[in-house]
Short mmCIF file of C-alpha atoms and ligand atoms in Angstrom, two decimals:
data_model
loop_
_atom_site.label_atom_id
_atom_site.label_comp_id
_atom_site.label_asym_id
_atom_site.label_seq_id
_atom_site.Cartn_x
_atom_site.Cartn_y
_atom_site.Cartn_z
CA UNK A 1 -56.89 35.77 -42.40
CA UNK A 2 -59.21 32.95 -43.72
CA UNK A 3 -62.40 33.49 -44.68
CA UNK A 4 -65.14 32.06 -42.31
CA UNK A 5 -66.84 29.69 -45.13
CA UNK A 6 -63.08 27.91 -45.19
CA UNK A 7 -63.19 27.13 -41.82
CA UNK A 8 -64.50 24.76 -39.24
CA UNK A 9 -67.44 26.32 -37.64
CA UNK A 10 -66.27 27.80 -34.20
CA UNK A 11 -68.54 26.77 -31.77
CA UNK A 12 -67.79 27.61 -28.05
CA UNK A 13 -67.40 23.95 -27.30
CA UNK A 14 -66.80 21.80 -29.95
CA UNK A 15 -67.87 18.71 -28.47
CA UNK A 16 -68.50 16.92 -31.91
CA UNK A 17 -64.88 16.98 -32.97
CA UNK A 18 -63.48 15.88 -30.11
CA UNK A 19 -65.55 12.90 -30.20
CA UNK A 20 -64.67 12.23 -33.93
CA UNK A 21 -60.91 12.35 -33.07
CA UNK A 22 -61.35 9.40 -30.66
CA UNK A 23 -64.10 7.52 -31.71
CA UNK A 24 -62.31 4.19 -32.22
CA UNK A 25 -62.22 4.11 -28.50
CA UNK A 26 -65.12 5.98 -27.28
CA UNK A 27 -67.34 3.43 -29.28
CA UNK A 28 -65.37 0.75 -28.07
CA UNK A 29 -66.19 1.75 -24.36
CA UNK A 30 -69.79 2.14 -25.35
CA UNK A 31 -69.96 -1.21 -27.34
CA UNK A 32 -68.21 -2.93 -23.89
CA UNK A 33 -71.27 -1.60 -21.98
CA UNK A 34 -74.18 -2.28 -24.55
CA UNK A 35 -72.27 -5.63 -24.40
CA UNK A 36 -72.79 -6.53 -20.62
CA UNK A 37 -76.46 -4.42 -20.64
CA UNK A 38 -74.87 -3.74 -17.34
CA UNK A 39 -75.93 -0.04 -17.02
CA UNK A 40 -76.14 0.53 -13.71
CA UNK A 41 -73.48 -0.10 -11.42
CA UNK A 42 -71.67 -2.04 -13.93
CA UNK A 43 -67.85 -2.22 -13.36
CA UNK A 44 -67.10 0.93 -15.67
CA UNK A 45 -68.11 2.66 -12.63
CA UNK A 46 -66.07 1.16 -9.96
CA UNK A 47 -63.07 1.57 -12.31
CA UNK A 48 -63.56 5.23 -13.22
CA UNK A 49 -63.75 6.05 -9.48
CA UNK A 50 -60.89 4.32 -8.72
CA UNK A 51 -58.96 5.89 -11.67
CA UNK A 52 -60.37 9.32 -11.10
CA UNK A 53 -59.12 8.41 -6.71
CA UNK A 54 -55.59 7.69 -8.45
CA UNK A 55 -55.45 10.74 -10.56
CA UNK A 56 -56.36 13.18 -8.27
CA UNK A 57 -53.82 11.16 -5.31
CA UNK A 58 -57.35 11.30 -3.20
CA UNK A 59 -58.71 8.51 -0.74
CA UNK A 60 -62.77 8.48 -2.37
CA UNK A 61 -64.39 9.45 -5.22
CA UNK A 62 -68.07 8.98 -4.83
CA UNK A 63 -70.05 9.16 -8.55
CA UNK A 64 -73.47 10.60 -9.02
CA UNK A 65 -75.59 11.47 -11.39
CA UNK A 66 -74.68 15.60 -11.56
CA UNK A 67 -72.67 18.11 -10.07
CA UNK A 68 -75.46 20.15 -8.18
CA UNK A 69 -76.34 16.41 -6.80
CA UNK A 70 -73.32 16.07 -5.81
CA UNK A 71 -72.93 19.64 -4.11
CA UNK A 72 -76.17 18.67 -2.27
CA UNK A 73 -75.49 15.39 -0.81
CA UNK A 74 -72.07 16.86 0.65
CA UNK A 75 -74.63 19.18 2.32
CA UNK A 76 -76.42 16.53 3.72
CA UNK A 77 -73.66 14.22 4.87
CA UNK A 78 -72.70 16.67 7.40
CA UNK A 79 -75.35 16.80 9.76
CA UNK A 80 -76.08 20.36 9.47
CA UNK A 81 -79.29 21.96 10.97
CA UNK A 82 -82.08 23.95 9.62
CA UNK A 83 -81.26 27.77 9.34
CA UNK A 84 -77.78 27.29 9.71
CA UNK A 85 -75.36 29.15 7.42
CA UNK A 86 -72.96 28.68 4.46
CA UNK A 87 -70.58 31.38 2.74
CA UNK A 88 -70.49 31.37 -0.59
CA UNK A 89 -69.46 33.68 -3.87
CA UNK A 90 -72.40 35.88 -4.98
CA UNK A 91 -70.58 35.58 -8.65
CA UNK A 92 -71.54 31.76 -9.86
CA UNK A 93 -73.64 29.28 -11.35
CA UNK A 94 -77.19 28.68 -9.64
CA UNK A 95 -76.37 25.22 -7.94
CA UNK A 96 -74.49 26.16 -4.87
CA UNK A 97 -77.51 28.49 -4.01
CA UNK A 98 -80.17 26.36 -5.03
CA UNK A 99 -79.09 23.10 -2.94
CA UNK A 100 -78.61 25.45 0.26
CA UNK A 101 -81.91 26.47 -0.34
CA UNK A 102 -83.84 23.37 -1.00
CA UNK A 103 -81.69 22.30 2.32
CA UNK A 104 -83.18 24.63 4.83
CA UNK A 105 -79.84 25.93 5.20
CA UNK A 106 -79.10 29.93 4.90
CA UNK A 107 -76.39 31.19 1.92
CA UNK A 108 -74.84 34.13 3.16
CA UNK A 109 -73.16 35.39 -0.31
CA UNK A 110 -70.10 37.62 -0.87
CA UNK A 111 -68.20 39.12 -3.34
CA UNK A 112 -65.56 38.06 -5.29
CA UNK A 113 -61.63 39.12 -6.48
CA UNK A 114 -62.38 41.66 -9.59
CA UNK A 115 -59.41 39.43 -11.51
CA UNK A 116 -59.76 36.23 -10.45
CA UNK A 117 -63.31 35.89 -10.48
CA UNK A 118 -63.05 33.65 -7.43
CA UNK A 119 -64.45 34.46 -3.73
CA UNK A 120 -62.38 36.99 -1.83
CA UNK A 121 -61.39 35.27 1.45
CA UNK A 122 -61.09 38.01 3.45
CA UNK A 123 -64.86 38.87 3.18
CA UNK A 124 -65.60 35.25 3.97
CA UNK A 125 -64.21 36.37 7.54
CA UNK A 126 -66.28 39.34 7.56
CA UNK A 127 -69.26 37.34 7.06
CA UNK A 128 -68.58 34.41 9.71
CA UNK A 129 -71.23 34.64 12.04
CA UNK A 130 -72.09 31.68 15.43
CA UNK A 131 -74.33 29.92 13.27
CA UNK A 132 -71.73 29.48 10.17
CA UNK A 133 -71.08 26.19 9.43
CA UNK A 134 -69.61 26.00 6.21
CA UNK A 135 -67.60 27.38 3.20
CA UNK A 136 -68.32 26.60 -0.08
CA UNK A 137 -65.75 28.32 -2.28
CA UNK A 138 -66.44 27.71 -5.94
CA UNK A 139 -63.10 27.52 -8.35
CA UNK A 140 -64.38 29.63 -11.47
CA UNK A 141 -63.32 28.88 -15.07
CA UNK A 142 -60.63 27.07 -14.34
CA UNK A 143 -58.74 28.12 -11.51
CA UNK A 144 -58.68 27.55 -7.73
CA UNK A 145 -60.09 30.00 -5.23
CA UNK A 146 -57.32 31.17 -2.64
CA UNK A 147 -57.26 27.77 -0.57
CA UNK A 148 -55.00 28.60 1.64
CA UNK A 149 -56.43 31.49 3.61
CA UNK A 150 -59.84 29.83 3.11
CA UNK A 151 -58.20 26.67 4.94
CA UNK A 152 -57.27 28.95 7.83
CA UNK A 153 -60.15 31.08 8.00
CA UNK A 154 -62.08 27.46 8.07
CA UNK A 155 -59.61 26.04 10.57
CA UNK A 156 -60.13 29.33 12.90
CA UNK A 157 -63.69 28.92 13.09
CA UNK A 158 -63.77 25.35 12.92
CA UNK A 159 -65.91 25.54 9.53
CA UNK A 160 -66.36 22.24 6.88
CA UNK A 161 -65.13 23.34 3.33
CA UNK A 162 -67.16 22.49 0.84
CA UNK A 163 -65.19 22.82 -2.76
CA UNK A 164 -67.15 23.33 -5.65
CA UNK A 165 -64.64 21.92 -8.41
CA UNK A 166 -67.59 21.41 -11.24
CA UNK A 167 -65.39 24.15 -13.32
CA UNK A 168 -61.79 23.55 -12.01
CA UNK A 169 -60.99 19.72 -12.22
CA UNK A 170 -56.88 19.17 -13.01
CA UNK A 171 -56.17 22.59 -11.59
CA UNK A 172 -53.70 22.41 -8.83
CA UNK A 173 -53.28 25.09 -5.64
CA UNK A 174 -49.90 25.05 -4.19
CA UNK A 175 -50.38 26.36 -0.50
CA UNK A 176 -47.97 27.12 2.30
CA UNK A 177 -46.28 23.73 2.37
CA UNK A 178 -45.41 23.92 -1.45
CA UNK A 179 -46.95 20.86 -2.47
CA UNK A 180 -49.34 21.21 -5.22
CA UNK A 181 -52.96 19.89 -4.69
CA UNK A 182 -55.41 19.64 -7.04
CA UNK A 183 -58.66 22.23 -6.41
CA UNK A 184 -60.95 19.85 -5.22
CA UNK A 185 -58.90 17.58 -2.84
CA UNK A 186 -58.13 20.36 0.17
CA UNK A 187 -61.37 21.20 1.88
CA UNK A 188 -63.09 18.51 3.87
CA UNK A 189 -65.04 17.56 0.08
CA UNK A 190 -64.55 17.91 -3.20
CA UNK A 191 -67.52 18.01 -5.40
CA UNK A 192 -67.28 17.89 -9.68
CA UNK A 193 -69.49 18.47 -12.42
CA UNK A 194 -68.87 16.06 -15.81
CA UNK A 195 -71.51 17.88 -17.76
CA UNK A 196 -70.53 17.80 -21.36
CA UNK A 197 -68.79 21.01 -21.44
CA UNK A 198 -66.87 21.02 -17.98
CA UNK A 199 -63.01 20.07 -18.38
CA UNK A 200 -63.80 16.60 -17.92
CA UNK A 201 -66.85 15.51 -19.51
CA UNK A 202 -69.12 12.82 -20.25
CA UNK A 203 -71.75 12.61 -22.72
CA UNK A 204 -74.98 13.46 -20.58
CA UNK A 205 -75.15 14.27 -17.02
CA UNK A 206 -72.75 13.04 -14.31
CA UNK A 207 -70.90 13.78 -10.91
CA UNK A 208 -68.58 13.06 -8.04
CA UNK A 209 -67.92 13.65 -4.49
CA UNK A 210 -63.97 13.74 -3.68
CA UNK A 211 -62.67 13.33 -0.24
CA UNK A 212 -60.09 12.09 1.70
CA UNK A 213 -62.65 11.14 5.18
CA UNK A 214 -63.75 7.50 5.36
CA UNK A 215 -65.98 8.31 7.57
CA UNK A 216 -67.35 11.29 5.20
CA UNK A 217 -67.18 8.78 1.97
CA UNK A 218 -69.03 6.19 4.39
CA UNK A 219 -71.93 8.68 4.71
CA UNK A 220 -72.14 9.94 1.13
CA UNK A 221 -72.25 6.41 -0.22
CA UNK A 222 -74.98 5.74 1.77
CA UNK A 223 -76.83 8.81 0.90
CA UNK A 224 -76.59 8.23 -2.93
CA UNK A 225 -77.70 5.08 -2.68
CA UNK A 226 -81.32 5.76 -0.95
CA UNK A 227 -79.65 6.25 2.20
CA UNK A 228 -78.80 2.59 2.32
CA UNK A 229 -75.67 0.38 2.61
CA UNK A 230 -77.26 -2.81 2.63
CA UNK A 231 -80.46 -3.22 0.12
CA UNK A 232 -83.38 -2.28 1.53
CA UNK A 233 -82.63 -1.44 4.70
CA UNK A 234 -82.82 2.36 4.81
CA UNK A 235 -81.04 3.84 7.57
CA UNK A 236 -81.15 7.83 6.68
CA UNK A 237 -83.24 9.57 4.03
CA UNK A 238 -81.21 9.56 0.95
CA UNK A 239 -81.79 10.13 -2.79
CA UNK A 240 -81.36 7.93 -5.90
CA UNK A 241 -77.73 10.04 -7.87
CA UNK A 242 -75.92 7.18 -9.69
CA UNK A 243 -73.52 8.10 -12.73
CA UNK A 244 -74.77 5.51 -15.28
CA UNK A 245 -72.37 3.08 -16.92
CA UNK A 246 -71.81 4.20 -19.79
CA UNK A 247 -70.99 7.76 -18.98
CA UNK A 248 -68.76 6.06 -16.52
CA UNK A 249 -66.69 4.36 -19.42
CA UNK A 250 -66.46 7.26 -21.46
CA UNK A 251 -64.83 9.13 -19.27
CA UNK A 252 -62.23 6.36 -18.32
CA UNK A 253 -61.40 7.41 -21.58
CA UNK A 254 -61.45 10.78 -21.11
CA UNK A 255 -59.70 10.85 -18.03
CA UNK A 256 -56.88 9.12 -20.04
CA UNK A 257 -57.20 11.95 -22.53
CA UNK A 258 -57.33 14.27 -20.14
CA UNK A 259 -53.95 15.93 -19.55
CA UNK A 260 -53.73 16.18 -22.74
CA UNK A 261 -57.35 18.00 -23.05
CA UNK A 262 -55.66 20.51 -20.26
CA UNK A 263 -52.75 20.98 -22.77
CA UNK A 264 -55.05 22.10 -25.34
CA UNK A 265 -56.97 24.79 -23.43
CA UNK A 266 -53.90 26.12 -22.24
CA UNK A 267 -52.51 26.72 -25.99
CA UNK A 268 -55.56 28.42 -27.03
CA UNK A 269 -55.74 30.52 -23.75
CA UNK A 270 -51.47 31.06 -24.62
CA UNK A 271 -52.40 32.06 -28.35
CA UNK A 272 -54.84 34.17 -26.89
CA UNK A 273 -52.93 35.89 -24.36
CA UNK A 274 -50.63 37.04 -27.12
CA UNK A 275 -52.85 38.31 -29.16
CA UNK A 276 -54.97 40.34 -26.79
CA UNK A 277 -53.14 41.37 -23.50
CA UNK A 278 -51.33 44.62 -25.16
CA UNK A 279 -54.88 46.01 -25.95
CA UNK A 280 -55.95 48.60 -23.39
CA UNK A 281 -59.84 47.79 -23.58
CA UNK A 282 -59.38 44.42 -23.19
CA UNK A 283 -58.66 42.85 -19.60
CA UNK A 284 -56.96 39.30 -20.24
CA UNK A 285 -57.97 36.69 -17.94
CA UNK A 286 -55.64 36.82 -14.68
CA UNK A 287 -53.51 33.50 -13.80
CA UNK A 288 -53.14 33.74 -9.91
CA UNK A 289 -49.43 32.79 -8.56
CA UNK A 290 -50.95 30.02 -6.32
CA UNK A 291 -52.92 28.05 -9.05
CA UNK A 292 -52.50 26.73 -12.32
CA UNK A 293 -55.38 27.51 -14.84
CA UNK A 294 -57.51 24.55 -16.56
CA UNK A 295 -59.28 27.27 -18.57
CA UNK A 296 -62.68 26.34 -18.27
CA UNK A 297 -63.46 29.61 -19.89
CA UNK A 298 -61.40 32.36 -21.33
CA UNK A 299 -63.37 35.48 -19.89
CA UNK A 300 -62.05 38.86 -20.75
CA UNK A 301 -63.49 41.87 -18.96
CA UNK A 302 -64.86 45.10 -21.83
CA UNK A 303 -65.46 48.17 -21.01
CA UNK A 304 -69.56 47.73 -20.25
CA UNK A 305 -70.86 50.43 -22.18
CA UNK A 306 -69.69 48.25 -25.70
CA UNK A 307 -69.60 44.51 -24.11
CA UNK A 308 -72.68 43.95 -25.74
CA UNK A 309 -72.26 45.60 -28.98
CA UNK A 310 -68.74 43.41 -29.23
CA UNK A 311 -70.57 40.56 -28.55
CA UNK A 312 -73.53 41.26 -31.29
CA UNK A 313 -70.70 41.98 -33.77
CA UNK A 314 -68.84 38.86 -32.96
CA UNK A 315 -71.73 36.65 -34.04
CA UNK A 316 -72.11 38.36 -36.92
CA UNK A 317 -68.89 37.06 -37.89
CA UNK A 318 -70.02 33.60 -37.02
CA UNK A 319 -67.60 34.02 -33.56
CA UNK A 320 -69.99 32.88 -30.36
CA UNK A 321 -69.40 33.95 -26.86
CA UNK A 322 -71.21 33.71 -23.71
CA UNK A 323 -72.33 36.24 -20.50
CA UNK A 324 -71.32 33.85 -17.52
CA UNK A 325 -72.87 35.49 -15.35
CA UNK A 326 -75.05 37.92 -16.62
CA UNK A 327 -76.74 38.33 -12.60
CA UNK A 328 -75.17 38.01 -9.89
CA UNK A 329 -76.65 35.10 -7.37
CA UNK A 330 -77.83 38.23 -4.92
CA UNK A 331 -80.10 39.57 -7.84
CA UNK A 332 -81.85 36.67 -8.99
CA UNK A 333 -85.88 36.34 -8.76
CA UNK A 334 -85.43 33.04 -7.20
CA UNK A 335 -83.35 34.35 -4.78
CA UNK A 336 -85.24 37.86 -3.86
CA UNK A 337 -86.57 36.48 -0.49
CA UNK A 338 -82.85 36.69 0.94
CA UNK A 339 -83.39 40.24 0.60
CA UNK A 340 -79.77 41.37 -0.73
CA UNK A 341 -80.33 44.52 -2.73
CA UNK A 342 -78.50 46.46 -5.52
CA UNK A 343 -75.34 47.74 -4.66
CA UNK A 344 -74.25 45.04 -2.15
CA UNK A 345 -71.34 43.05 -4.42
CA UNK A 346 -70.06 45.99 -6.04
CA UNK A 347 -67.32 43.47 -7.36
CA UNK A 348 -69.79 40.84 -9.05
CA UNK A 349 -72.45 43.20 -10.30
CA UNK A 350 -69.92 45.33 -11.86
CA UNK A 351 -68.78 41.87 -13.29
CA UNK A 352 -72.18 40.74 -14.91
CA UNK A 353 -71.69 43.72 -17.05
CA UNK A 354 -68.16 43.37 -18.38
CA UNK A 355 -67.54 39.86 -18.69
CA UNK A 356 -67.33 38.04 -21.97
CA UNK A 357 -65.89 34.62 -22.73
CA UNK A 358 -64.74 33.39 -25.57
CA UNK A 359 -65.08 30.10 -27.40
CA UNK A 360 -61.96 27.53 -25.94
CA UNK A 361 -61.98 23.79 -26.27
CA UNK A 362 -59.55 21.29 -27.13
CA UNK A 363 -60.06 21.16 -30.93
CA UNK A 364 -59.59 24.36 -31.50
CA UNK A 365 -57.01 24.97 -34.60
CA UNK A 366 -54.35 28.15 -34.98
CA UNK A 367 -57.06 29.03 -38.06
CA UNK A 368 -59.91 29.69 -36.10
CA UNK A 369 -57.79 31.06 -33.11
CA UNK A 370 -56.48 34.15 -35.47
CA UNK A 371 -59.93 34.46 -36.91
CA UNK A 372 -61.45 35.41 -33.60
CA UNK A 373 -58.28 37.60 -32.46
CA UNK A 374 -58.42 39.76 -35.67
CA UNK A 375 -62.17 40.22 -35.73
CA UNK A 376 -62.26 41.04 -31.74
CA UNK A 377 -59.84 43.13 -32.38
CA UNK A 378 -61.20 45.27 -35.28
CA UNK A 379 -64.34 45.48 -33.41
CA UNK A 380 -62.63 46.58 -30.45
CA UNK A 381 -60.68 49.54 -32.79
CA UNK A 382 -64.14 50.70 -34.01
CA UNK A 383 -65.94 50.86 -31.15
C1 PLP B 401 -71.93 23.07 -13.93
C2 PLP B 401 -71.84 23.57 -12.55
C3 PLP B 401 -72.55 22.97 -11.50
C4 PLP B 401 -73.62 21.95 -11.71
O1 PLP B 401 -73.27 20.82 -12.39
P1 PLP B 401 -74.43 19.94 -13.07
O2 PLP B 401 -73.73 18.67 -13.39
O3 PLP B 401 -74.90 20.68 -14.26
O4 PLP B 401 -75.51 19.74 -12.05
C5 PLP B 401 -72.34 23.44 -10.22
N1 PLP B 401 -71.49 24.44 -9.97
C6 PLP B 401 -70.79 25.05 -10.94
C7 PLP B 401 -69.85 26.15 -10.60
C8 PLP B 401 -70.95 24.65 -12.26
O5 PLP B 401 -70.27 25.28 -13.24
#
């Protein structure tokens, strides 16, 4: 095993590196911008959307300027009412929540698979009541929530589906008909995240909307743009969520890069896999048979009475990881008004206390990889 002052720091994203392995053309793309001063709306956005459209085989990709932007003006293109209500997982980020919220619309949370992280369809029937409008499945770390069911369950009750693909983008869901989709591309929208650590990333904030509906894309369009297709002439209440150019033509270049980013993740999550899965007290992340895994994150579940002491002893060693989620949406102060109490998501709360991912990222070499296998494991034997 090296030693850690021989090695590249391990960071949990190693954003840095990537960007020195292809800065001949990521300062190209920025140069071609600073070059035009065309920064908004400038044609690095038009072709990023249309290469994005092609990638994912969609109809519309609509940028913006962030993926809980984008996650609220899907919200509003669909005409919903005050008070009514949206299903979502109790085990994610704050955004889905938050817009639903700020919307006048209810969240009605539930729980999720215990190995798949990912909302558990068959309580999203439970929880269907005459006012439910929506679904808003989130993909978690990498791989797709069970689409299928969630397409019929929508399809029964005549429900929108909302998917939240901010952690998911490149993953593919193969449903009934055996055609793989990619997560993101099968509910009514899509909505993405390019945040600088999400699978496909800019270098600040940006978004999209994905759908296949013109009339949907119409609507959204409009609503980024101050609720107006023609300049000046407002014809809804909108907001200002524009992706700027140059994020735009950095990720043309990453979305050329990107299968290959994909291919990366998946060898550390392979090398990991090996390493790990034969130890008892450590649950390996879970692959579903429907979905192919981006790996986002690789979050292994511990035994909660030593989670934290594993993780405290990791960065000792100079090996980061990250609680995502350490609460459960349900048990947040922002969130107390909803009334949900202890004890109602078994599944996610029990979750918040055993999860722990570790770093993954696309420069990560086989050095660093054993490093943080032998050391998690030691720890693991001592605790
Ligand atoms: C990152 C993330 C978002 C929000 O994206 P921003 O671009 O940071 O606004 C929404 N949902 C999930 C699941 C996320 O991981």
């Amino acid at each position: 095993m090296v030693t850690l002052a021989a090695m590249r720091k391990i960071e949990m994203v190693d954003i840095r590196s990537q960007y020195l392995r292809l800065q001949p053309d990521i300062d190209s793309a920025i140069a071609g911008v600073l070059d035009t001063a065309a920064f908004i709306k400038g044609p690095a956005v038009k072709a990023f959307r249309e290469e994005l459209a092609n990638y994912l085989g969609v109809a519309h990709v609509i940028s913006c300027a962030n993926g809980t932007d984008a996650l609220q003006v899907a919200l509003m293109s669909l005409n919903l009412k005050p008070g009514d209500e949206v299903i979502t997982t109790n085990f994610t980020f704050i955004s889905t929540v938050e817009v639903l919220v700020l919307l006048g619309l209810k969240p009605v949370l539930v729980d999720v698979d215990p190995l798949t992280f990912n909302i558990d369809p068959e309580q999203i029937a439970e929880a269907i009541s005459p006012i439910t409008k929506a679904i808003i499945p989130v993909h978690l770390f990498g791989q797709p929530a069970d689409m299928r069911r969630i397409r019929e369950i929508a399809d029964n009750h005549s429900l929108y589906i909302i998917e939240d693909n901010a952690q998911s983008l490149g993953a593919k869901f193969t449903g009934q008909d055996r055609m793989p989709k990619f997560a993101g591309t099968i509910g009514n929208i899509g909505t993405t995240s390019f945040f600088p650590t999400k699978p496909l990333a800019c270098y600040g904030d940006g978004g999209a909307l994905i759908t296949d509906d013109p009339y949907l894309a119409e609507t959204m369009e409009i609503i980024i743009n101050h609720g107006a297709k023609v300049k000046y002439h407002h014809d809804l209440i909108g907001v200002n969520s524009r992706l700027d150019t140059i994020q735009a033509a950095i990720l043309r270049v990453n979305l050329k890069n990107f299968d290959d980013f994909i291919a990366r993740r998946r060898k550390v999550a392979a090398y990991y896999d090996e390493r790990l899965v034969s130890n008892p007290r450590i649950q390996t992340p879970i692959a579903s048979e429907t979905g192919t895994h981006v790996y986002h994150q690789y979050t292994i579940q511990l035994d909660p009475a030593i989670r934290d002491e594993v993780q405290n002893k990791l960065k000792v060693k100079g090996i980061p990881s990250i609680i995502y989620y350490p609460i459960p949406l349900s048990l947040q102060k922002a969130f107390t008004f909803a009334g949900y109490q202890k004890g109602d998501f078994p599944v996610s709360e029990r979750l918040c206390k055993s999860v722990l991912s570790l770093p993954i990222h696309t420069e990560m070499d086989v050095e660093q990889m054993d490093y943080i296998c032998t050391n998690l494991l030691n720890i693991i034997d001592h605790e």
